[in-house]
Amino acid sequence: MFEMDLLDNTETVNRLLARYGVKFGIYKNNTFKEQLFPFDAIPRVIQREEFDYLERGLKQRVVALNLFLDDIYHDKKIVKDKVIPEDFIFASSGYMPECEGVTPVKKIYSHISGIDLVKGKNDKWYILEDNLRVPSGASYPMIARELCRRSSPKTFRDNQLEDNRNYAQLLRRTLDHVNVEGHTVILTPGRYNAAYFEHSYLAEKTGSHLVNGSELIVENDRLYYVDYKGKRERVGAVYRRISDEYLDPMHFNPESVIGIPHIFDVYRKGNIALLNAPGNGIADDKGIYYFVPKMIKYYLGEEPVLSNAPTYLPFYEEDMAYVLEHFDELVLKDVAEAGGYGVVFGSSMTTEQKADFIALLKREPRRFIAQEVIDFQDLDIQDNGTVVARKADLRAFVLMADEPYVWKSGLTRFSRNPDSFIVNSSQGGGFKDTWVLSH
């Protein structure tokens, strides 16, 4: 399937990734630390028919989530019809009352969605998480594929697989679809952001300006980019890589120094497209995740193609009873956390920790979900010259323009710890290329 010279060049590819600054940063104990994102050259291979199935399910899910976001910030029919309890909407840290009644350009909320999946040992795929705020990760397989093609051109001549280098064109099409008039910019919080490499790489590949908040100003309900000569040019679309709360100090966090004063006013009047839309965090909430299959049935009248991991809401008495009875068999997740944080396994707690956690769970049942621990498939990786098996997930990217498009690739992350199910880069994981076979 793949050539030995590709595997033999793993270290060369990693050295090039380091030279090009393919890193990610994490804040720990108030200190910023930047590190390499280790690459493994053994690809994840997805057959054409299997990807077609994933594609159907991912499109269905993202369409339903967009309809949900539009509904929640307007008519709230899904709440009125008692499909989702009010507590799971208005108590969510991702719900933004400032977005009430605001309609984004062409009614698209999640232009770039990162959907995390795992494949169980029963060969069934499960959705683990929906990322609709500022999902990252597409740049890593993009540049890794480019370097692998250079290192082992024979591998890519001999295997018929989808070319993943079209992500920039797909992203540009997505940006242009909602651009109201003017330049497209990628808004970065700056060099010390965890995904800064991706911001600069995607700006280069899409031909967009990479800007920080100080280079954008609002005048007369329009947004302008101020170039190095002081010339002002109108901006029509902003691919923002900063969180909602820092976007506009006049409407959200007043202490933000990386946002643009009054940009939310421009957005509210339809004079700028923001990708992704503010307020999407409500659909990122792990408590809302439980209801996505119900959303698909409610908005689309369809059965979900892809399944959630079996999930329980302690908010419901019946589910709370199940969680308490099967505590040691479950994984508990804080609904507002991300990046592998706020995840605890019942089986790993001491008796004292368990008692403390259960007390917290009973005090704040809305704060947590519980899930069955899926024994998901291992993938082979190279470890000091030896091939070993490690847990791995897949982040699939769905881009929404006139219709949803699933990128025929994805970010496969793996755990380097043989005893860990957590694959996030912030938790020390690595990544590999994802091959989608074309035949």
Short mmCIF file of C-alpha atoms in Angstrom, two decimals:
data_model
loop_
_atom_site.label_atom_id
_atom_site.label_comp_id
_atom_site.label_asym_id
_atom_site.label_seq_id
_atom_site.Cartn_x
_atom_site.Cartn_y
_atom_site.Cartn_z
CA MET A 1 0.00 0.00 0.00
CA PHE A 2 2.75 2.48 0.85
CA GLU A 3 6.45 2.48 0.06
CA MET A 4 9.18 1.83 2.61
CA ASP A 5 10.98 4.96 1.47
CA LEU A 6 8.01 6.98 2.77
CA LEU A 7 8.42 5.39 6.20
CA ASP A 8 12.19 5.74 6.03
CA ASN A 9 11.73 9.48 5.47
CA THR A 10 9.58 10.03 8.56
CA GLU A 11 12.37 11.88 10.38
CA THR A 12 13.08 13.99 7.29
CA VAL A 13 9.41 15.01 7.10
CA ASN A 14 9.40 15.88 10.80
CA ARG A 15 12.55 17.98 10.41
CA LEU A 16 10.94 19.88 7.53
CA LEU A 17 7.76 20.38 9.57
CA ALA A 18 9.91 21.87 12.33
CA ARG A 19 11.74 24.10 9.84
CA TYR A 20 8.43 25.41 8.49
CA GLY A 21 7.22 26.14 12.02
CA VAL A 22 4.53 23.46 12.12
CA LYS A 23 4.01 23.70 15.84
CA PHE A 24 1.27 24.25 18.32
CA GLY A 25 1.36 26.15 21.58
CA ILE A 26 -0.27 25.48 24.91
CA TYR A 27 -0.66 27.57 28.03
CA LYS A 28 0.07 25.66 31.20
CA ASN A 29 0.47 27.24 34.62
CA ASN A 30 0.33 30.69 32.96
CA THR A 31 3.30 29.83 30.74
CA PHE A 32 3.20 29.59 26.95
CA LYS A 33 5.04 26.55 25.63
CA GLU A 34 5.43 25.79 21.95
CA GLN A 35 6.18 22.29 20.73
CA LEU A 36 6.25 20.22 17.58
CA PHE A 37 3.22 18.20 16.53
CA PRO A 38 4.85 14.79 15.86
CA PHE A 39 4.01 13.25 12.49
CA ASP A 40 3.78 9.52 11.76
CA ALA A 41 4.13 8.45 8.12
CA ILE A 42 1.95 5.32 8.28
CA PRO A 43 -1.32 6.71 6.86
CA ARG A 44 -4.85 6.02 7.98
CA VAL A 45 -6.54 4.50 4.90
CA ILE A 46 -10.29 4.90 4.30
CA GLN A 47 -11.91 2.97 1.48
CA ARG A 48 -14.00 4.90 -1.06
CA GLU A 49 -17.31 3.27 -0.06
CA GLU A 50 -16.65 3.89 3.62
CA PHE A 51 -15.89 7.54 3.00
CA ASP A 52 -19.09 7.92 0.95
CA TYR A 53 -21.00 6.71 4.02
CA LEU A 54 -19.15 9.14 6.30
CA GLU A 55 -19.75 11.95 3.83
CA ARG A 56 -23.54 11.39 3.86
CA GLY A 57 -23.65 11.39 7.65
CA LEU A 58 -21.40 14.42 8.08
CA LYS A 59 -23.34 16.54 5.60
CA GLN A 60 -26.61 15.59 7.29
CA ARG A 61 -25.26 16.49 10.72
CA VAL A 62 -23.82 19.88 9.76
CA VAL A 63 -26.99 20.90 7.89
CA ALA A 64 -29.07 20.05 10.99
CA LEU A 65 -26.70 21.95 13.29
CA ASN A 66 -26.93 25.05 11.08
CA LEU A 67 -30.73 24.86 11.19
CA PHE A 68 -30.56 24.47 14.97
CA LEU A 69 -28.41 27.60 15.36
CA ASP A 70 -30.75 29.65 13.20
CA ASP A 71 -33.74 28.38 15.17
CA ILE A 72 -32.20 29.01 18.59
CA TYR A 73 -31.39 32.63 17.81
CA HIS A 74 -34.78 33.26 16.22
CA ASP A 75 -38.01 31.28 16.68
CA LYS A 76 -36.78 28.62 19.17
CA LYS A 77 -39.27 26.08 17.82
CA ILE A 78 -37.18 23.16 19.03
CA VAL A 79 -37.51 24.47 22.59
CA LYS A 80 -41.20 25.32 22.28
CA ASP A 81 -41.85 21.82 20.97
CA LYS A 82 -39.98 20.43 24.02
CA VAL A 83 -37.38 18.55 22.00
CA ILE A 84 -34.58 20.26 23.96
CA PRO A 85 -35.15 21.63 27.52
CA GLU A 86 -34.60 25.35 28.04
CA ASP A 87 -31.88 24.58 30.59
CA PHE A 88 -29.69 23.18 27.84
CA ILE A 89 -29.92 26.35 25.80
CA PHE A 90 -29.90 29.40 28.02
CA ALA A 91 -27.65 27.93 30.73
CA SER A 92 -24.99 26.99 28.20
CA SER A 93 -21.76 28.98 28.33
CA GLY A 94 -21.85 28.96 24.51
CA TYR A 95 -25.22 30.68 24.22
CA MET A 96 -24.84 34.40 23.43
CA PRO A 97 -27.91 36.57 24.04
CA GLU A 98 -26.25 39.30 21.95
CA CYS A 99 -26.87 37.10 18.88
CA GLU A 100 -30.63 36.97 19.37
CA GLY A 101 -32.36 37.94 16.12
CA VAL A 102 -29.08 38.33 14.22
CA THR A 103 -28.96 36.50 10.90
CA PRO A 104 -25.55 35.88 9.30
CA VAL A 105 -25.00 36.32 5.57
CA LYS A 106 -26.92 33.62 3.65
CA LYS A 107 -28.02 32.08 6.98
CA ILE A 108 -24.80 30.11 7.31
CA TYR A 109 -23.55 29.79 10.88
CA SER A 110 -20.90 27.09 10.73
CA HIS A 111 -18.93 27.61 7.53
CA ILE A 112 -16.07 25.37 8.69
CA SER A 113 -17.05 22.48 10.96
CA GLY A 114 -14.61 20.05 12.56
CA ILE A 115 -16.41 16.84 13.47
CA ASP A 116 -14.49 14.34 15.61
CA LEU A 117 -15.13 10.63 15.04
CA VAL A 118 -13.73 7.31 16.20
CA LYS A 119 -14.07 3.88 14.65
CA GLY A 120 -14.99 1.16 17.12
CA LYS A 121 -13.54 -2.32 17.03
CA ASN A 122 -16.97 -3.37 15.76
CA ASP A 123 -16.12 -1.35 12.58
CA LYS A 124 -18.83 1.20 13.42
CA TRP A 125 -18.06 4.93 13.34
CA TYR A 126 -19.19 7.15 16.23
CA ILE A 127 -19.34 10.93 16.46
CA LEU A 128 -17.50 12.08 19.57
CA GLU A 129 -17.76 15.85 19.29
CA ASP A 130 -18.93 18.72 17.09
CA ASN A 131 -16.56 21.70 16.76
CA LEU A 132 -18.38 24.69 15.29
CA ARG A 133 -16.63 27.65 16.83
CA VAL A 134 -13.02 27.88 15.66
CA PRO A 135 -12.06 24.33 14.62
CA SER A 136 -8.40 23.91 13.74
CA GLY A 137 -6.20 21.23 12.27
CA ALA A 138 -6.67 21.17 8.48
CA SER A 139 -3.26 22.71 7.80
CA TYR A 140 -1.35 19.80 9.34
CA PRO A 141 -2.44 17.06 6.92
CA MET A 142 -2.20 19.59 4.07
CA ILE A 143 1.48 20.32 4.59
CA ALA A 144 2.32 16.76 5.66
CA ARG A 145 0.91 15.39 2.39
CA GLU A 146 2.95 17.93 0.44
CA LEU A 147 6.16 16.90 2.18
CA CYS A 148 5.37 13.19 1.87
CA ARG A 149 4.81 13.59 -1.87
CA ARG A 150 8.25 15.16 -2.14
CA SER A 151 9.84 12.43 -0.02
CA SER A 152 8.26 9.47 -1.80
CA PRO A 153 6.70 10.42 -5.14
CA LYS A 154 6.46 6.73 -6.08
CA THR A 155 4.01 6.12 -3.21
CA PHE A 156 1.59 8.63 -4.69
CA ARG A 157 2.05 7.40 -8.25
CA ASP A 158 1.34 3.81 -7.25
CA ASN A 159 -1.73 4.44 -5.06
CA GLN A 160 -5.01 5.90 -6.23
CA LEU A 161 -6.10 8.30 -3.55
CA GLU A 162 -7.87 11.62 -3.32
CA ASP A 163 -5.59 14.66 -3.50
CA ASN A 164 -6.11 16.60 -0.28
CA ARG A 165 -4.30 19.71 -1.52
CA ASN A 166 -7.62 21.23 -2.62
CA TYR A 167 -8.54 22.34 0.92
CA ALA A 168 -7.37 25.89 0.23
CA GLN A 169 -9.60 26.10 -2.85
CA LEU A 170 -12.56 24.75 -0.88
CA LEU A 171 -11.93 27.23 1.91
CA ARG A 172 -11.58 30.11 -0.56
CA ARG A 173 -14.86 29.11 -2.20
CA THR A 174 -16.50 29.08 1.24
CA LEU A 175 -15.12 32.53 2.06
CA ASP A 176 -16.11 33.99 -1.32
CA HIS A 177 -19.64 32.58 -1.06
CA VAL A 178 -20.48 34.89 1.86
CA ASN A 179 -18.15 37.82 1.13
CA VAL A 180 -20.40 40.87 1.03
CA GLU A 181 -17.94 43.14 -0.81
CA GLY A 182 -14.23 43.61 -0.32
CA HIS A 183 -11.14 41.76 0.83
CA THR A 184 -11.08 38.49 2.71
CA VAL A 185 -8.94 38.45 5.84
CA ILE A 186 -7.89 35.85 8.39
CA LEU A 187 -8.01 37.40 11.85
CA THR A 188 -5.40 35.98 14.22
CA PRO A 189 -4.85 36.80 17.89
CA GLY A 190 -1.13 36.73 17.11
CA ARG A 191 2.06 34.79 17.26
CA TYR A 192 1.41 33.24 20.65
CA ASN A 193 -1.83 31.54 19.70
CA ALA A 194 -1.76 27.72 19.74
CA ALA A 195 -2.71 27.49 16.05
CA TYR A 196 -0.74 30.45 14.68
CA PHE A 197 1.01 28.28 12.10
CA GLU A 198 -2.37 27.34 10.67
CA HIS A 199 -3.53 30.95 10.51
CA SER A 200 -0.50 32.03 8.47
CA TYR A 201 -0.49 28.90 6.30
CA LEU A 202 -4.16 29.19 5.33
CA ALA A 203 -3.76 32.92 4.66
CA GLU A 204 -0.93 32.15 2.24
CA LYS A 205 -2.77 29.28 0.54
CA THR A 206 -6.07 31.15 0.12
CA GLY A 207 -4.55 34.48 -0.86
CA SER A 208 -6.11 36.22 2.15
CA HIS A 209 -4.62 38.96 4.29
CA LEU A 210 -3.39 37.71 7.67
CA VAL A 211 -4.31 40.46 10.10
CA ASN A 212 -4.57 41.21 13.78
CA GLY A 213 -7.20 43.39 15.41
CA SER A 214 -5.09 46.57 15.23
CA GLU A 215 -5.12 46.41 11.42
CA LEU A 216 -8.92 46.54 11.15
CA ILE A 217 -11.15 49.49 11.90
CA VAL A 218 -14.86 50.23 11.71
CA GLU A 219 -16.16 53.37 10.03
CA ASN A 220 -19.73 54.15 8.97
CA ASP A 221 -20.89 50.59 9.62
CA ARG A 222 -18.21 49.14 7.36
CA LEU A 223 -15.02 47.24 8.17
CA TYR A 224 -11.71 48.35 6.70
CA TYR A 225 -8.22 46.89 6.51
CA VAL A 226 -5.45 49.44 7.03
CA ASP A 227 -2.30 48.46 5.14
CA TYR A 228 1.29 49.36 6.01
CA LYS A 229 0.98 52.62 4.04
CA GLY A 230 -2.13 53.65 5.93
CA LYS A 231 -4.40 52.95 2.96
CA ARG A 232 -7.89 51.71 3.87
CA GLU A 233 -9.57 48.95 1.93
CA ARG A 234 -12.98 47.47 2.59
CA VAL A 235 -13.26 43.98 4.06
CA GLY A 236 -16.13 41.70 3.08
CA ALA A 237 -15.35 38.49 4.97
CA VAL A 238 -13.41 37.74 8.14
CA TYR A 239 -12.26 34.20 8.85
CA ARG A 240 -11.79 34.78 12.54
CA ARG A 241 -9.49 32.61 14.60
CA ILE A 242 -10.30 34.28 17.91
CA SER A 243 -13.01 33.32 20.38
CA ASP A 244 -16.40 35.04 20.56
CA GLU A 245 -15.70 36.77 23.85
CA TYR A 246 -12.62 38.56 22.48
CA LEU A 247 -14.13 39.60 19.15
CA ASP A 248 -15.54 43.00 20.09
CA PRO A 249 -14.73 44.75 23.38
CA MET A 250 -17.79 46.99 22.95
CA HIS A 251 -20.16 44.02 23.11
CA PHE A 252 -18.34 41.16 24.81
CA ASN A 253 -15.23 41.16 27.01
CA PRO A 254 -14.36 44.85 27.50
CA GLU A 255 -10.78 43.94 28.38
CA SER A 256 -10.08 42.34 25.00
CA VAL A 257 -7.13 43.93 23.22
CA ILE A 258 -7.19 41.57 20.21
CA GLY A 259 -10.71 42.32 18.95
CA ILE A 260 -12.14 45.13 16.83
CA PRO A 261 -14.44 47.68 18.48
CA HIS A 262 -17.90 47.71 16.84
CA ILE A 263 -17.25 44.83 14.42
CA PHE A 264 -20.32 43.13 15.87
CA ASP A 265 -22.43 46.15 14.83
CA VAL A 266 -21.17 45.77 11.26
CA TYR A 267 -21.96 42.06 11.36
CA ARG A 268 -25.42 42.60 12.81
CA LYS A 269 -26.27 44.94 9.93
CA GLY A 270 -25.17 42.38 7.35
CA ASN A 271 -22.18 44.42 6.17
CA ILE A 272 -19.59 41.76 6.97
CA ALA A 273 -19.46 37.97 6.97
CA LEU A 274 -17.87 36.41 10.04
CA LEU A 275 -16.71 32.84 9.67
CA ASN A 276 -17.71 31.09 11.86
CA ALA A 277 -20.67 33.03 13.19
CA PRO A 278 -20.61 34.32 16.78
CA GLY A 279 -22.84 32.29 19.09
CA ASN A 280 -21.97 28.89 17.58
CA GLY A 281 -20.67 27.77 20.95
CA ILE A 282 -24.17 26.65 21.91
CA ALA A 283 -23.83 23.85 19.33
CA ASP A 284 -20.36 22.97 20.67
CA ASP A 285 -21.77 22.33 24.12
CA LYS A 286 -21.33 18.64 24.98
CA GLY A 287 -24.78 18.69 26.57
CA ILE A 288 -26.29 19.78 23.25
CA TYR A 289 -24.35 16.99 21.51
CA TYR A 290 -26.77 14.54 23.16
CA PHE A 291 -29.65 16.12 21.24
CA VAL A 292 -28.11 16.22 17.72
CA PRO A 293 -29.80 12.95 16.61
CA LYS A 294 -33.11 14.48 17.74
CA MET A 295 -32.27 17.64 15.75
CA ILE A 296 -31.73 15.60 12.60
CA LYS A 297 -35.15 14.00 12.98
CA TYR A 298 -36.79 17.31 13.96
CA TYR A 299 -35.40 19.57 11.23
CA LEU A 300 -34.79 17.10 8.41
CA GLY A 301 -37.29 14.32 9.10
CA GLU A 302 -34.49 11.79 8.65
CA GLU A 303 -32.86 9.08 10.72
CA PRO A 304 -29.24 9.94 11.62
CA VAL A 305 -26.72 8.26 9.34
CA LEU A 306 -23.94 8.45 11.95
CA SER A 307 -24.36 7.57 15.60
CA ASN A 308 -23.36 9.46 18.71
CA ALA A 309 -21.34 7.62 21.30
CA PRO A 310 -23.84 6.21 23.86
CA THR A 311 -24.38 9.24 26.10
CA TYR A 312 -26.24 9.96 29.34
CA LEU A 313 -27.35 13.27 30.80
CA PRO A 314 -27.26 13.37 34.61
CA PHE A 315 -29.73 16.26 34.20
CA TYR A 316 -32.38 13.57 33.75
CA GLU A 317 -33.15 11.52 36.88
CA GLU A 318 -33.19 8.25 34.95
CA ASP A 319 -29.79 8.97 33.42
CA MET A 320 -28.37 10.11 36.77
CA ALA A 321 -29.41 6.78 38.29
CA TYR A 322 -27.70 4.90 35.45
CA VAL A 323 -24.51 6.97 35.78
CA LEU A 324 -24.28 6.37 39.53
CA GLU A 325 -24.88 2.64 39.09
CA HIS A 326 -22.31 2.25 36.27
CA PHE A 327 -19.89 5.00 37.32
CA ASP A 328 -16.72 2.89 36.95
CA GLU A 329 -17.64 1.96 33.37
CA LEU A 330 -18.14 5.51 32.08
CA VAL A 331 -16.14 8.54 31.01
CA LEU A 332 -17.37 11.87 32.43
CA LYS A 333 -16.95 15.12 30.46
CA ASP A 334 -17.36 18.73 31.51
CA VAL A 335 -19.62 20.21 28.82
CA ALA A 336 -17.73 23.52 28.59
CA GLU A 337 -14.20 22.11 28.28
CA ALA A 338 -12.27 21.26 25.11
CA GLY A 339 -8.90 19.97 23.96
CA GLY A 340 -9.05 16.83 26.07
CA TYR A 341 -9.46 18.80 29.29
CA GLY A 342 -12.29 18.11 31.73
CA VAL A 343 -12.36 14.41 30.80
CA VAL A 344 -12.20 11.84 33.61
CA PHE A 345 -12.65 8.08 33.62
CA GLY A 346 -14.68 6.68 36.51
CA SER A 347 -12.40 3.65 36.73
CA SER A 348 -9.31 5.81 37.29
CA MET A 349 -10.58 7.63 40.41
CA THR A 350 -9.76 6.82 44.00
CA THR A 351 -12.63 6.21 46.42
CA GLU A 352 -12.24 9.75 47.76
CA GLN A 353 -12.09 11.33 44.28
CA LYS A 354 -15.15 9.36 43.27
CA ALA A 355 -17.13 10.58 46.28
CA ASP A 356 -16.12 14.20 45.63
CA PHE A 357 -16.99 13.94 41.93
CA ILE A 358 -20.39 12.37 42.57
CA ALA A 359 -21.18 15.14 45.06
CA LEU A 360 -20.26 17.71 42.39
CA LEU A 361 -22.31 15.82 39.80
CA LYS A 362 -25.38 15.96 42.03
CA ARG A 363 -24.88 19.68 42.69
CA GLU A 364 -24.30 20.56 39.01
CA PRO A 365 -25.95 17.86 36.85
CA ARG A 366 -26.18 20.18 33.82
CA ARG A 367 -22.41 20.59 33.81
CA PHE A 368 -21.54 17.01 32.80
CA ILE A 369 -22.32 14.26 30.35
CA ALA A 370 -21.38 10.62 30.78
CA GLN A 371 -20.48 8.31 27.93
CA GLU A 372 -19.78 4.64 27.42
CA VAL A 373 -16.06 4.09 26.87
CA ILE A 374 -15.84 3.11 23.21
CA ASP A 375 -13.07 0.62 22.58
CA PHE A 376 -12.03 2.33 19.40
CA GLN A 377 -9.59 0.93 16.92
CA ASP A 378 -5.85 1.20 17.24
CA LEU A 379 -3.74 2.35 14.33
CA ASP A 380 -0.14 1.41 13.71
CA ILE A 381 2.47 4.07 14.41
CA GLN A 382 6.26 4.04 14.43
CA ASP A 383 7.86 4.33 17.86
CA ASN A 384 11.66 4.42 17.89
CA GLY A 385 11.86 2.14 14.89
CA THR A 386 9.19 -0.27 16.10
CA VAL A 387 5.60 -0.44 14.82
CA VAL A 388 3.14 -0.31 17.73
CA ALA A 389 -0.63 0.17 17.98
CA ARG A 390 -2.14 3.34 19.48
CA LYS A 391 -5.62 4.83 19.84
CA ALA A 392 -6.55 7.32 17.11
CA ASP A 393 -9.49 9.52 16.13
CA LEU A 394 -10.39 11.47 13.00
CA ARG A 395 -11.35 15.11 12.67
CA ALA A 396 -13.37 15.50 9.48
CA PHE A 397 -13.83 18.96 7.97
CA VAL A 398 -17.15 20.04 6.45
CA LEU A 399 -17.22 23.34 4.56
CA MET A 400 -20.54 25.04 3.89
CA ALA A 401 -21.04 27.27 0.86
CA ASP A 402 -24.03 26.80 -1.47
CA GLU A 403 -24.00 23.21 -0.18
CA PRO A 404 -21.95 21.27 2.37
CA TYR A 405 -18.70 19.74 1.16
CA VAL A 406 -16.70 17.14 3.09
CA TRP A 407 -12.96 17.42 2.53
CA LYS A 408 -11.64 14.10 1.26
CA SER A 409 -8.98 13.92 3.92
CA GLY A 410 -8.91 14.87 7.58
CA LEU A 411 -6.76 15.11 10.66
CA THR A 412 -5.99 11.73 12.21
CA ARG A 413 -4.63 12.21 15.73
CA PHE A 414 -3.16 9.45 17.85
CA SER A 415 -2.12 8.99 21.43
CA ARG A 416 1.57 8.32 22.03
CA ASN A 417 0.71 6.91 25.44
CA PRO A 418 -0.20 3.19 25.15
CA ASP A 419 -2.62 3.48 28.09
CA SER A 420 -4.44 6.63 26.95
CA PHE A 421 -7.61 7.18 24.93
CA ILE A 422 -6.97 10.96 24.73
CA VAL A 423 -5.38 11.93 21.41
CA ASN A 424 -5.42 15.75 21.51
CA SER A 425 -2.25 17.61 20.54
CA SER A 426 -2.53 19.59 23.78
CA GLN A 427 -2.28 16.26 25.61
CA GLY A 428 0.90 15.18 23.80
CA GLY A 429 -0.61 13.33 20.83
CA GLY A 430 0.72 13.11 17.29
CA PHE A 431 -0.89 13.11 13.84
CA LYS A 432 -0.81 11.20 10.57
CA ASP A 433 -2.06 11.59 7.02
CA THR A 434 -5.56 10.38 6.11
CA TRP A 435 -5.82 8.66 2.76
CA VAL A 436 -9.21 8.47 1.11
CA LEU A 437 -8.92 5.99 -1.76
CA SER A 438 -10.41 7.22 -5.03
CA HIS A 439 -11.34 3.71 -6.28
#
